[in-house]
XYZ file of C-alpha atoms in Angstrom:
670
model
C 0.000 0.000 0.000
C 2.799 2.421 0.928
C 4.646 1.572 -2.308
C 1.527 2.218 -4.416
C 0.994 5.563 -2.669
C 4.586 6.611 -3.318
C 4.402 5.658 -6.989
C 1.117 7.574 -7.438
C 2.613 10.603 -5.696
C 5.655 10.586 -7.979
C 3.473 10.253 -11.106
C 1.315 13.240 -10.099
C 3.911 15.488 -8.452
C 7.257 14.318 -9.840
C 10.616 13.721 -8.189
C 11.604 15.787 -5.130
C 13.627 18.953 -5.666
C 16.451 19.934 -3.325
C 16.022 23.157 -1.323
C 19.106 24.769 -2.850
C 17.447 24.521 -6.286
C 14.772 27.042 -5.278
C 16.519 29.711 -7.345
C 16.040 27.563 -10.450
C 12.267 28.079 -10.090
C 12.516 31.857 -10.607
C 10.607 33.082 -13.648
C 11.629 35.095 -16.708
C 9.092 37.689 -17.923
C 7.836 35.451 -20.716
C 6.692 32.852 -18.156
C 5.721 35.320 -15.430
C 3.144 36.962 -17.708
C 1.003 33.834 -18.263
C 1.374 32.739 -14.637
C 0.480 35.994 -12.896
C -1.582 37.742 -15.580
C -3.758 34.909 -16.860
C -6.575 35.912 -14.489
C -6.593 39.567 -15.548
C -6.315 38.683 -19.248
C -8.976 35.992 -19.124
C -11.473 38.274 -17.362
C -11.834 39.992 -20.741
C -13.813 36.922 -21.803
C -16.640 37.676 -19.359
C -16.292 41.348 -18.285
C -18.174 42.659 -21.341
C -20.769 39.947 -20.877
C -21.375 40.951 -17.250
C -21.997 44.560 -18.306
C -24.502 43.481 -20.957
C -26.268 41.087 -18.577
C -27.062 43.980 -16.246
C -28.060 46.458 -18.963
C -30.397 43.977 -20.726
C -32.511 43.779 -17.568
C -34.240 46.760 -19.158
C -34.425 45.067 -22.536
C -32.281 46.608 -25.279
C -33.203 50.202 -24.383
C -30.169 50.790 -22.161
C -27.416 49.200 -24.248
C -26.345 52.722 -25.278
C -24.753 52.984 -21.815
C -22.264 50.219 -22.613
C -19.434 52.427 -24.032
C -19.631 54.761 -21.022
C -19.482 51.887 -18.565
C -16.598 50.259 -20.463
C -14.745 53.592 -20.545
C -15.031 53.927 -16.766
C -13.633 50.407 -16.371
C -10.653 51.296 -18.597
C -9.894 54.422 -16.537
C -10.059 52.347 -13.361
C -7.748 49.711 -14.847
C -5.169 52.350 -15.811
C -5.288 53.887 -12.324
C -4.884 50.535 -10.590
C -1.968 49.433 -12.801
C -0.192 52.756 -12.233
C -0.769 52.450 -8.478
C 0.629 48.928 -8.334
C 3.772 49.997 -10.195
C 4.537 52.230 -7.216
C 3.764 49.430 -4.765
C 6.043 46.948 -6.533
C 8.967 49.369 -6.298
C 8.378 50.215 -2.618
C 7.567 46.685 -1.390
C 9.233 44.037 -3.592
C 9.132 41.279 -0.947
C 5.877 39.776 -2.223
C 3.554 40.794 0.605
C 1.596 43.092 -1.713
C -1.384 44.907 -0.200
C -1.123 42.809 2.963
C 2.398 43.965 3.720
C 1.642 47.591 2.810
C -1.468 47.763 4.994
C 0.253 46.005 7.903
C 3.321 48.260 7.934
C 1.578 51.565 7.254
C -1.909 51.264 8.742
C -1.529 48.510 11.320
C -1.855 44.773 11.916
C -5.696 44.784 11.951
C -5.788 46.462 8.528
C -3.305 43.901 7.186
C -5.447 41.030 8.425
C -8.532 42.603 6.806
C -6.652 42.747 3.493
C -5.510 39.152 3.930
C -9.044 37.906 4.631
C -10.316 39.801 1.577
C -7.610 38.382 -0.690
C -8.058 34.808 0.536
C -11.788 35.007 -0.236
C -11.061 36.584 -3.610
C -8.543 33.874 -4.565
C -11.138 31.189 -3.852
C -13.703 33.078 -5.942
C -11.159 33.484 -8.761
C -10.831 29.726 -9.068
C -14.586 29.127 -8.889
C -15.540 31.883 -11.355
C -12.732 31.312 -13.860
C -13.214 27.553 -14.072
C -17.015 27.854 -14.263
C -16.727 30.484 -16.993
C -14.335 28.231 -18.905
C -16.855 25.424 -18.712
C -19.501 27.873 -20.021
C -17.415 28.465 -23.137
C -16.918 24.734 -23.658
C -20.702 24.323 -23.471
C -21.099 27.179 -26.003
C -19.195 25.030 -28.501
C -20.724 21.711 -27.343
C -24.199 22.333 -25.803
C -24.698 18.609 -25.153
C -22.262 18.899 -22.213
C -24.606 21.260 -20.357
C -25.619 18.658 -17.765
C -21.992 17.749 -16.972
C -21.161 21.323 -15.947
C -20.340 20.694 -12.266
C -18.372 17.500 -12.891
C -16.250 19.188 -15.551
C -15.558 22.230 -13.351
C -14.495 20.173 -10.328
C -12.307 18.011 -12.566
C -10.517 21.103 -13.912
C -9.881 22.362 -10.361
C -8.282 19.048 -9.399
C -6.170 19.075 -12.578
C -4.926 22.592 -11.829
C -4.044 21.584 -8.287
C -2.052 18.594 -9.559
C -0.110 20.726 -12.058
C 0.710 23.353 -9.414
C 1.857 20.702 -6.975
C 4.625 19.934 -9.483
C 6.094 23.397 -8.900
C 5.692 26.975 -10.090
C 8.065 26.781 -13.079
C 6.451 23.652 -14.525
C 3.036 25.291 -14.090
C 4.267 28.364 -15.974
C 5.639 26.276 -18.822
C 2.356 24.371 -19.093
C 0.221 27.544 -19.052
C 2.333 29.868 -21.228
C 1.142 28.622 -24.623
C -2.639 28.820 -23.917
C -2.314 32.384 -22.594
C -0.419 33.586 -25.643
C -2.736 31.680 -28.008
C -5.781 33.294 -26.393
C -4.340 36.796 -26.606
C -3.306 36.222 -30.221
C -6.685 34.743 -31.144
C -8.651 37.618 -29.610
C -6.300 40.115 -31.249
C -6.828 38.529 -34.680
C -10.599 38.455 -34.080
C -10.691 42.156 -33.169
C -8.570 43.176 -36.163
C -10.604 40.970 -38.528
C -13.888 42.353 -37.207
C -12.796 45.979 -37.498
C -11.417 45.381 -41.021
C -14.775 43.886 -42.039
C -16.534 46.950 -40.649
C -14.164 49.243 -42.543
C -14.927 47.430 -45.818
C -18.678 47.489 -45.257
C -19.138 43.853 -44.185
C -20.327 44.485 -40.647
C -20.459 41.285 -38.555
C -23.912 40.364 -37.281
C -24.410 38.086 -34.293
C -26.858 35.205 -34.110
C -28.890 37.110 -31.483
C -28.960 40.456 -33.342
C -32.553 39.939 -34.440
C -33.705 38.970 -30.946
C -35.529 41.351 -28.686
C -35.352 40.903 -24.937
C -38.323 40.796 -22.606
C -38.042 43.848 -20.356
C -38.174 43.232 -16.611
C -41.109 44.873 -14.904
C -40.245 48.254 -13.391
C -37.495 49.097 -15.905
C -39.655 50.762 -18.529
C -38.942 54.347 -17.523
C -36.275 55.088 -14.911
C -35.831 58.283 -12.942
C -32.417 59.958 -12.959
C -31.390 58.410 -9.636
C -32.657 54.973 -10.672
C -30.772 55.253 -13.965
C -27.599 56.221 -12.081
C -27.937 53.223 -9.784
C -28.627 50.971 -12.769
C -25.501 52.277 -14.539
C -23.371 51.880 -11.418
C -24.562 48.290 -11.075
C -23.423 47.583 -14.652
C -20.100 49.287 -13.870
C -19.603 47.150 -10.744
C -20.153 44.009 -12.816
C -17.701 45.232 -15.462
C -15.061 45.729 -12.768
C -14.483 41.984 -12.868
C -12.010 42.950 -15.623
C -9.649 44.086 -12.851
C -9.462 40.815 -10.990
C -5.962 39.418 -10.817
C -4.139 42.753 -11.246
C -2.752 42.426 -7.700
C -1.197 39.015 -8.403
C 2.020 40.457 -9.836
C 2.587 42.625 -6.747
C 2.164 39.514 -4.599
C 4.520 37.471 -6.765
C 7.570 39.734 -7.128
C 9.898 37.227 -5.338
C 9.180 34.685 -8.099
C 10.701 36.928 -10.807
C 14.274 36.733 -11.975
C 16.649 39.604 -11.255
C 16.148 42.518 -11.532
C 12.903 41.546 -9.803
C 11.305 44.999 -9.455
C 12.011 46.060 -13.037
C 10.769 42.762 -14.481
C 7.614 42.850 -12.347
C 6.821 46.424 -13.421
C 7.305 45.601 -17.118
C 5.059 42.550 -16.765
C 2.425 44.622 -14.956
C 2.306 47.264 -17.692
C 2.228 44.591 -20.407
C -0.669 42.871 -18.670
C -2.631 46.136 -18.325
C -2.040 47.127 -21.939
C -3.075 43.736 -23.356
C -6.121 43.458 -21.081
C -7.423 46.959 -21.895
C -6.897 46.469 -25.635
C -8.783 43.177 -25.682
C -11.579 44.497 -23.426
C -12.176 47.606 -25.543
C -12.000 45.650 -28.804
C -14.359 42.905 -27.658
C -16.870 45.425 -26.249
C -16.827 47.416 -29.494
C -17.392 44.312 -31.621
C -20.206 43.132 -29.328
C -22.030 46.422 -29.886
C -21.277 46.488 -33.609
C -22.514 42.902 -34.065
C -25.587 43.664 -31.865
C -24.911 40.825 -29.435
C -27.898 40.250 -27.135
C -27.682 38.184 -23.984
C -29.836 37.989 -20.879
C -29.567 36.725 -17.316
C -30.544 33.017 -17.360
C -31.463 33.103 -13.658
C -34.019 35.890 -14.014
C -37.705 35.018 -13.799
C -38.507 37.032 -16.914
C -35.565 35.667 -18.870
C -36.759 35.352 -22.480
C -35.971 36.456 -26.018
C -38.388 37.785 -28.642
C -38.106 37.163 -32.384
C -40.560 38.916 -34.689
C -42.699 39.589 -31.608
C -42.873 35.879 -30.718
C -41.524 34.761 -27.327
C -38.775 32.140 -27.719
C -38.371 29.155 -25.349
C -37.300 29.958 -21.783
C -33.539 30.690 -21.813
C -33.136 28.997 -18.444
C -33.369 25.685 -20.294
C -31.873 26.890 -23.575
C -28.150 27.543 -23.058
C -27.061 30.874 -24.551
C -23.732 31.290 -26.245
C -21.378 33.617 -24.396
C -20.663 37.105 -25.735
C -17.184 36.184 -26.948
C -18.622 33.101 -28.673
C -21.254 35.164 -30.468
C -18.659 37.723 -31.564
C -16.329 34.989 -32.834
C -19.195 33.369 -34.728
C -20.144 36.694 -36.326
C -16.573 37.652 -37.255
C -15.347 34.289 -38.558
C -18.478 33.201 -40.419
C -20.596 31.065 -38.136
C -20.432 28.587 -35.235
C -18.815 25.903 -37.389
C -15.850 27.936 -38.614
C -12.270 27.180 -37.647
C -11.877 30.654 -36.145
C -14.911 30.140 -33.908
C -13.633 26.842 -32.535
C -10.137 28.275 -32.061
C -11.496 31.197 -30.009
C -13.764 28.919 -27.967
C -10.994 26.412 -27.305
C -8.437 29.026 -26.248
C -11.036 30.991 -24.249
C -12.143 27.913 -22.340
C -8.531 26.949 -21.768
C -7.388 30.395 -20.578
C -10.406 30.747 -18.295
C -9.671 27.417 -16.663
C -5.975 28.197 -16.459
C -6.705 31.696 -15.120
C -7.415 30.001 -11.839
C -3.670 29.340 -11.830
C -3.176 32.953 -10.717
C -5.013 32.068 -7.523
C -3.103 28.789 -7.208
C 0.079 30.871 -7.148
C -1.196 33.783 -5.060
C -3.165 31.915 -2.389
C -0.345 29.570 -1.257
C 2.214 32.411 -1.313
C -0.027 34.716 0.718
C -0.860 31.804 3.031
C 2.849 31.202 3.651
C 3.395 34.883 4.485
C 0.414 34.864 6.855
C 1.705 31.668 8.468
C 5.148 33.232 8.861
C 3.467 36.196 10.608
C 1.545 33.806 12.898
C -1.867 34.624 11.374
C -2.473 31.169 9.866
C -1.325 27.641 10.807
C 2.416 27.073 10.365
C 1.759 24.159 8.011
C 0.939 26.659 5.248
C 4.560 27.850 5.323
C 5.939 24.377 4.537
C 7.189 23.648 1.030
C 6.433 20.306 -0.582
C 8.667 17.966 -2.567
C 8.631 20.326 -5.554
C 9.233 23.510 -3.523
C 5.575 24.528 -3.884
C 3.447 25.416 -0.859
C 1.509 22.170 -1.164
C -0.833 22.588 1.808
C -2.094 25.928 0.501
C -2.668 24.483 -2.971
C -4.647 21.544 -1.614
C -6.727 23.738 0.717
C -7.608 26.145 -2.107
C -8.621 23.284 -4.416
C -10.915 21.714 -1.804
C -12.705 24.974 -0.906
C -13.106 26.099 -4.545
C -14.444 22.694 -5.611
C -16.965 22.775 -2.757
C -18.113 26.265 -3.802
C -18.514 25.160 -7.429
C -20.609 22.189 -6.322
C -22.818 24.343 -4.068
C -23.475 26.945 -6.789
C -23.634 24.333 -9.570
C -20.847 26.116 -11.497
C -23.250 28.982 -12.327
C -21.102 31.983 -13.291
C -23.949 34.491 -12.918
C -24.517 33.467 -9.287
C -20.826 33.140 -8.436
C -19.927 36.517 -9.953
C -22.067 38.260 -7.335
C -19.623 37.078 -4.652
C -16.661 38.287 -6.656
C -14.447 41.424 -6.612
C -15.468 42.704 -3.140
C -12.321 41.112 -1.739
C -10.026 42.483 -4.414
C -11.328 46.061 -4.100
C -11.059 45.892 -0.329
C -7.372 45.037 -0.736
C -6.961 47.712 -3.466
C -8.376 50.417 -1.190
C -6.416 49.568 1.946
C -3.216 48.807 0.022
C -3.207 52.096 -1.878
C -4.158 54.023 1.281
C -1.176 52.403 2.981
C 1.044 53.516 0.113
C -0.057 57.136 0.630
C 1.035 56.901 4.277
C 4.279 55.269 3.139
C 5.106 58.204 0.848
C 4.137 60.700 3.562
C 6.657 59.075 5.879
C 9.317 59.168 3.146
C 8.743 62.884 2.570
C 9.447 63.679 6.228
C 13.050 62.499 5.901
C 13.857 63.067 2.221
C 15.806 66.259 1.428
C 16.761 65.757 -2.241
C 14.519 67.929 -4.432
C 14.321 65.539 -7.392
C 13.572 62.582 -5.148
C 10.875 64.550 -3.308
C 9.185 65.340 -6.639
C 9.242 61.640 -7.539
C 7.732 60.713 -4.155
C 5.038 63.377 -4.497
C 4.154 62.073 -7.961
C 3.944 58.509 -6.612
C 1.805 59.685 -3.684
C -0.608 61.427 -6.048
C -0.951 58.275 -8.159
C -1.616 56.105 -5.103
C -4.032 58.667 -3.605
C -6.039 58.717 -6.842
C -6.008 54.918 -6.989
C -7.116 54.614 -3.345
C -9.969 57.095 -3.834
C -11.185 55.421 -6.997
C -10.890 51.904 -5.540
C -12.745 52.983 -2.388
C -15.557 54.478 -4.463
C -15.827 51.301 -6.535
C -15.869 49.183 -3.356
C -18.842 51.151 -2.027
C -20.616 50.843 -5.386
C -19.975 47.089 -5.548
C -21.247 46.492 -2.008
C -24.413 48.547 -2.554
C -25.285 47.155 -5.980
C -24.413 43.528 -5.306
C -25.402 43.160 -1.641
C -28.840 41.677 -2.240
C -27.504 39.499 -5.093
C -25.292 37.437 -2.767
C -22.417 39.763 -1.878
C -23.592 39.715 1.746
C -22.096 36.219 2.005
C -18.634 37.622 1.334
C -19.237 40.352 3.919
C -19.988 37.565 6.394
C -17.049 35.355 5.389
C -14.437 38.120 5.626
C -15.117 39.033 9.291
C -15.128 35.340 10.179
C -11.723 34.898 8.523
C -10.492 38.030 10.272
C -11.592 36.684 13.668
C -9.990 33.304 12.981
C -6.658 34.841 11.985
C -6.605 37.156 14.989
C -7.366 34.189 17.235
C -4.528 32.168 15.680
C -2.138 35.109 16.148
C -3.092 35.415 19.819
C -2.546 31.681 20.304
C 0.945 31.744 18.792
C 1.841 34.862 20.809
C 0.670 33.204 24.034
C 2.636 30.050 23.257
C 5.775 32.055 22.449
C 5.495 33.903 25.775
C 5.170 30.619 27.665
C 8.128 29.040 25.859
C 10.459 32.025 26.180
C 13.629 31.201 28.160
C 14.507 32.891 31.425
C 17.966 33.872 32.674
C 18.095 30.971 35.133
C 20.273 28.529 33.185
C 19.560 24.805 33.267
C 17.360 23.505 36.099
C 18.179 19.891 36.980
C 15.619 17.521 38.512
C 16.316 16.156 41.994
C 15.934 12.519 40.868
C 14.948 10.504 37.821
C 12.400 7.756 38.529
C 12.129 5.359 35.568
C 9.083 3.172 34.941
C 9.108 0.400 32.311
C 5.626 -0.729 31.298
C 5.246 -4.497 30.999
C 2.503 -6.520 29.326
C 4.464 -9.717 28.600
C 7.990 -11.055 28.996
C 9.205 -10.830 25.406
C 11.991 -9.193 23.401
C 10.483 -5.665 23.311
C 10.139 -5.700 27.116
C 13.699 -6.935 27.641
C 15.046 -4.274 25.264
C 13.113 -1.537 27.098
C 14.482 -2.755 30.455
C 18.045 -2.775 29.115
C 17.725 0.727 27.676
C 16.108 2.046 30.863
C 18.872 0.573 33.048
C 21.516 2.077 30.738
C 20.237 5.580 31.634
C 21.333 4.934 35.254
C 18.122 6.133 36.906
C 17.751 6.789 40.631
C 14.888 4.268 40.776
C 13.798 1.672 38.219
C 10.344 0.064 38.339
C 8.835 -2.580 36.069
C 5.086 -1.889 36.133
C 2.156 -4.025 34.955
C -1.611 -3.633 35.313
C -3.678 -6.517 36.663
C -6.548 -6.975 34.214
C -6.903 -10.726 34.817
C -5.633 -12.560 37.925
C -4.592 -15.704 36.072
C -2.680 -13.791 33.372
C -0.936 -11.688 36.003
C 0.172 -14.786 37.997
C 1.538 -16.331 34.814
C 3.435 -13.095 34.043
C 4.933 -13.051 37.554
C 6.084 -16.657 37.164
C 7.755 -15.887 33.820
C 9.377 -12.825 35.368
C 10.895 -14.884 38.172
C 11.940 -17.633 35.751
C 13.970 -15.084 33.731
C 15.654 -13.914 36.963
C 15.401 -10.252 35.897
C 17.277 -7.735 38.100
C 14.218 -5.471 38.471
C 11.226 -6.406 40.670
C 7.815 -6.483 38.974
C 5.250 -4.114 40.490
C 1.559 -4.900 39.957
C -1.178 -2.234 40.152
C -4.797 -3.317 40.427
C -7.486 -2.345 37.916
C -10.924 -3.480 39.157
C -12.615 -1.916 36.107
C -10.138 -3.427 33.610
C -8.666 -0.054 32.604
C -5.035 0.236 31.571
C -4.389 3.958 31.375
C -5.930 5.245 34.610
C -4.071 2.917 37.051
C -0.747 3.847 35.435
C -1.544 7.571 35.641
C -2.588 7.219 39.311
C 0.691 5.439 40.123
C 2.744 8.172 38.403
C 0.777 10.954 40.110
C 1.479 9.438 43.526
C 5.213 9.520 42.789
C 4.973 13.133 41.632
C 2.952 14.114 44.700
C 5.495 12.548 47.084
C 8.513 14.087 45.285
C 7.455 17.204 43.285
C 11.053 18.030 42.262
C 11.611 14.572 40.745
C 10.824 13.608 37.187
C 9.254 10.353 36.034
C 10.497 8.720 32.809
C 8.133 6.170 31.301
C 9.609 3.611 28.858
C 6.975 2.041 26.577
C 8.101 -1.098 24.672
C 6.471 -1.356 21.243
C 6.756 -3.701 18.324
C 6.513 -2.244 14.834
C 4.554 -3.856 11.995
C 4.892 -2.869 8.363
C 1.625 -3.793 6.616
C -1.609 -1.837 7.009
C -3.711 -4.919 7.723
C -1.317 -5.991 10.477
C -1.949 -2.699 12.230
C -5.619 -3.605 12.593
C -4.765 -6.779 14.530
C -3.148 -5.104 17.531
C -4.335 -2.916 20.396
C -3.855 0.852 20.547
C -2.715 0.982 24.193
C 0.618 2.682 23.419
C -0.963 5.459 21.376
C -3.677 6.204 23.942
C -1.285 6.049 26.872
C 1.291 8.338 25.246
C -1.451 10.811 24.427
C -2.506 10.948 28.096
C 1.027 11.097 29.483
C 1.850 14.171 27.378
C -0.496 16.198 29.592
C 1.241 15.149 32.824
C 3.769 17.675 34.120
C 7.194 16.323 35.043
C 6.692 13.105 33.022
C 8.970 12.094 30.119
C 7.848 9.434 27.640
C 10.271 7.201 25.731
C 9.122 4.771 23.043
C 11.360 1.700 22.641
C 10.562 0.182 19.218
C 11.176 -3.428 18.264
C 10.942 -3.852 14.490
C 9.336 -7.054 13.210
C 10.322 -8.658 9.905
C 7.488 -6.996 7.958
C 8.691 -3.538 9.014
C 12.241 -4.383 7.907
C 10.908 -5.302 4.447
C 9.110 -1.967 4.185
C 12.237 -0.085 5.251
C 14.399 -1.878 2.671
C 11.884 -1.228 -0.143
C 11.712 2.526 0.501
C 13.642 4.667 -2.048
C 16.557 6.678 -0.700
C 15.251 10.220 -1.485
C 12.073 9.676 0.488
C 13.770 7.905 3.382
C 12.337 4.797 5.019
C 8.642 4.247 5.295
C 7.029 5.047 8.615
C 5.159 1.919 9.699
C 2.815 2.216 12.622
C 3.817 1.135 16.124
C 1.730 -1.028 18.422
C 2.151 -2.308 21.987
């Protein structure tokens, strides 16, 4: 069983990598872009769609607002990218918004940012993978009923690839990212060229009307403003993943800061270009799409109501544009766009699979999360964080049935919370720098950076308020519940680690020696493990040595005493009674009496154990040693020593274990 597990682990994860090879995992810009920017680039595939889904609540009457909403998103993207360029230069250690908020605003603000980012990383995986599955279904509608299974399978596949290490993940994901960007670029150019030559693309839904939701016929000015802001908040999904580069600066090759800044600008430029181009083509081709979860979801054609779109899967916006530009849903261009879009959306979750474990390790290092999240696996990846993210994201996909429209409502609150606090922290950082800086040129540079970050913080804060207000009733309240819970958990973990550190701190008293060492060897039978434990115990030269057994059955105990005398052992056998046939309690009572009589003494308990190698052999033996050791750990002044005796089966397991992994760890039994 152990051999099969090891082989499976090596097939999935690969051979272990030595710690000193960590530098070999650093990324050049050409690999860093697909790893850290795939989320931001892939959001182009659904950002336009989310804007249209909100605006078509009022039928087609409000689609004229689309360019204004898209323009606001572009301005926001430019401000955020410019703000993060300043952050990368000031804080290149990889802590991102968490580090900035912690150092400049305070630990509570840093934990708020961390809780927001952790939630957002989980949502990134759920939304990206579900959206990728949507695009697969656009090309193959027959897979509609396998939506959840496909999405969960993709999450597990991503986890497996990332467990192999960051560089291998980048190599695997580089080609799809570049193919997607190239494909969308060709589609935009082709569509605009067709428009220029008078062959305007027309989508399959261009002739469809949309049933208007009740209450949206004529909106007041304030209602129209709220409606527009709601569309804007949905379009802000285009900004998800921008922070990933700031969190991943340590993974870049030298010069880290310069390479990270270049990658950040490249990501922003490509994302804005694709977003603007796709939005323009969607309007030119008259793409119509409506919310499939709405009660009044329906299309009209020539005044006739079409079948309910809840049970008639709609093609995504990017699919309809590709079909219109390349000549229909059976063209090579259409299938290329759908394949690369589905692939990049699924792989966009890789941004979270890099960011979540890295942030988790930083939080664990700062005592805000369990220390296990700071442990690297065989391939130098933070394996525990990867596995945890995969499990939570898969559970969320299953609960929401991989429905992008429902999942998107939980999205982006976390990322804009971190944007706002991070950029506010940067303003305080620059203020502190100005107090000590005397060089005129450097002060001008700092003032320029402060202005950029102040504008970014103000804009991000405004968007955060808009997102909370417009999405609260749609499901965003769940995120506003989850974030405080995460905050409370992390603060509780930090307090625990601080309390433990205070208790474990050394005092200036030097070594304190016990008055005496009283050794107890536990005896169940006279066999080789018992004799070995006695020999080892006597070799420690204790002040007192006691062989102790518990009387569970009078006849068995008499037989044990006879065997003891027959072996002429140099240590007398002490018997403690157990009228209720317990093993642990009589031993604890005996030890406590010794401790009560001599509080300055210590008691050392030697437990003989024999070790079996096969899993089914473990089931055939009692668990006395495990239970007893667990109880003894809570007794003050008591030391526990296990004396193993390896049986033949355990030797076979040890010999079969490969050298890099070390010997197998078979279970021990009394």
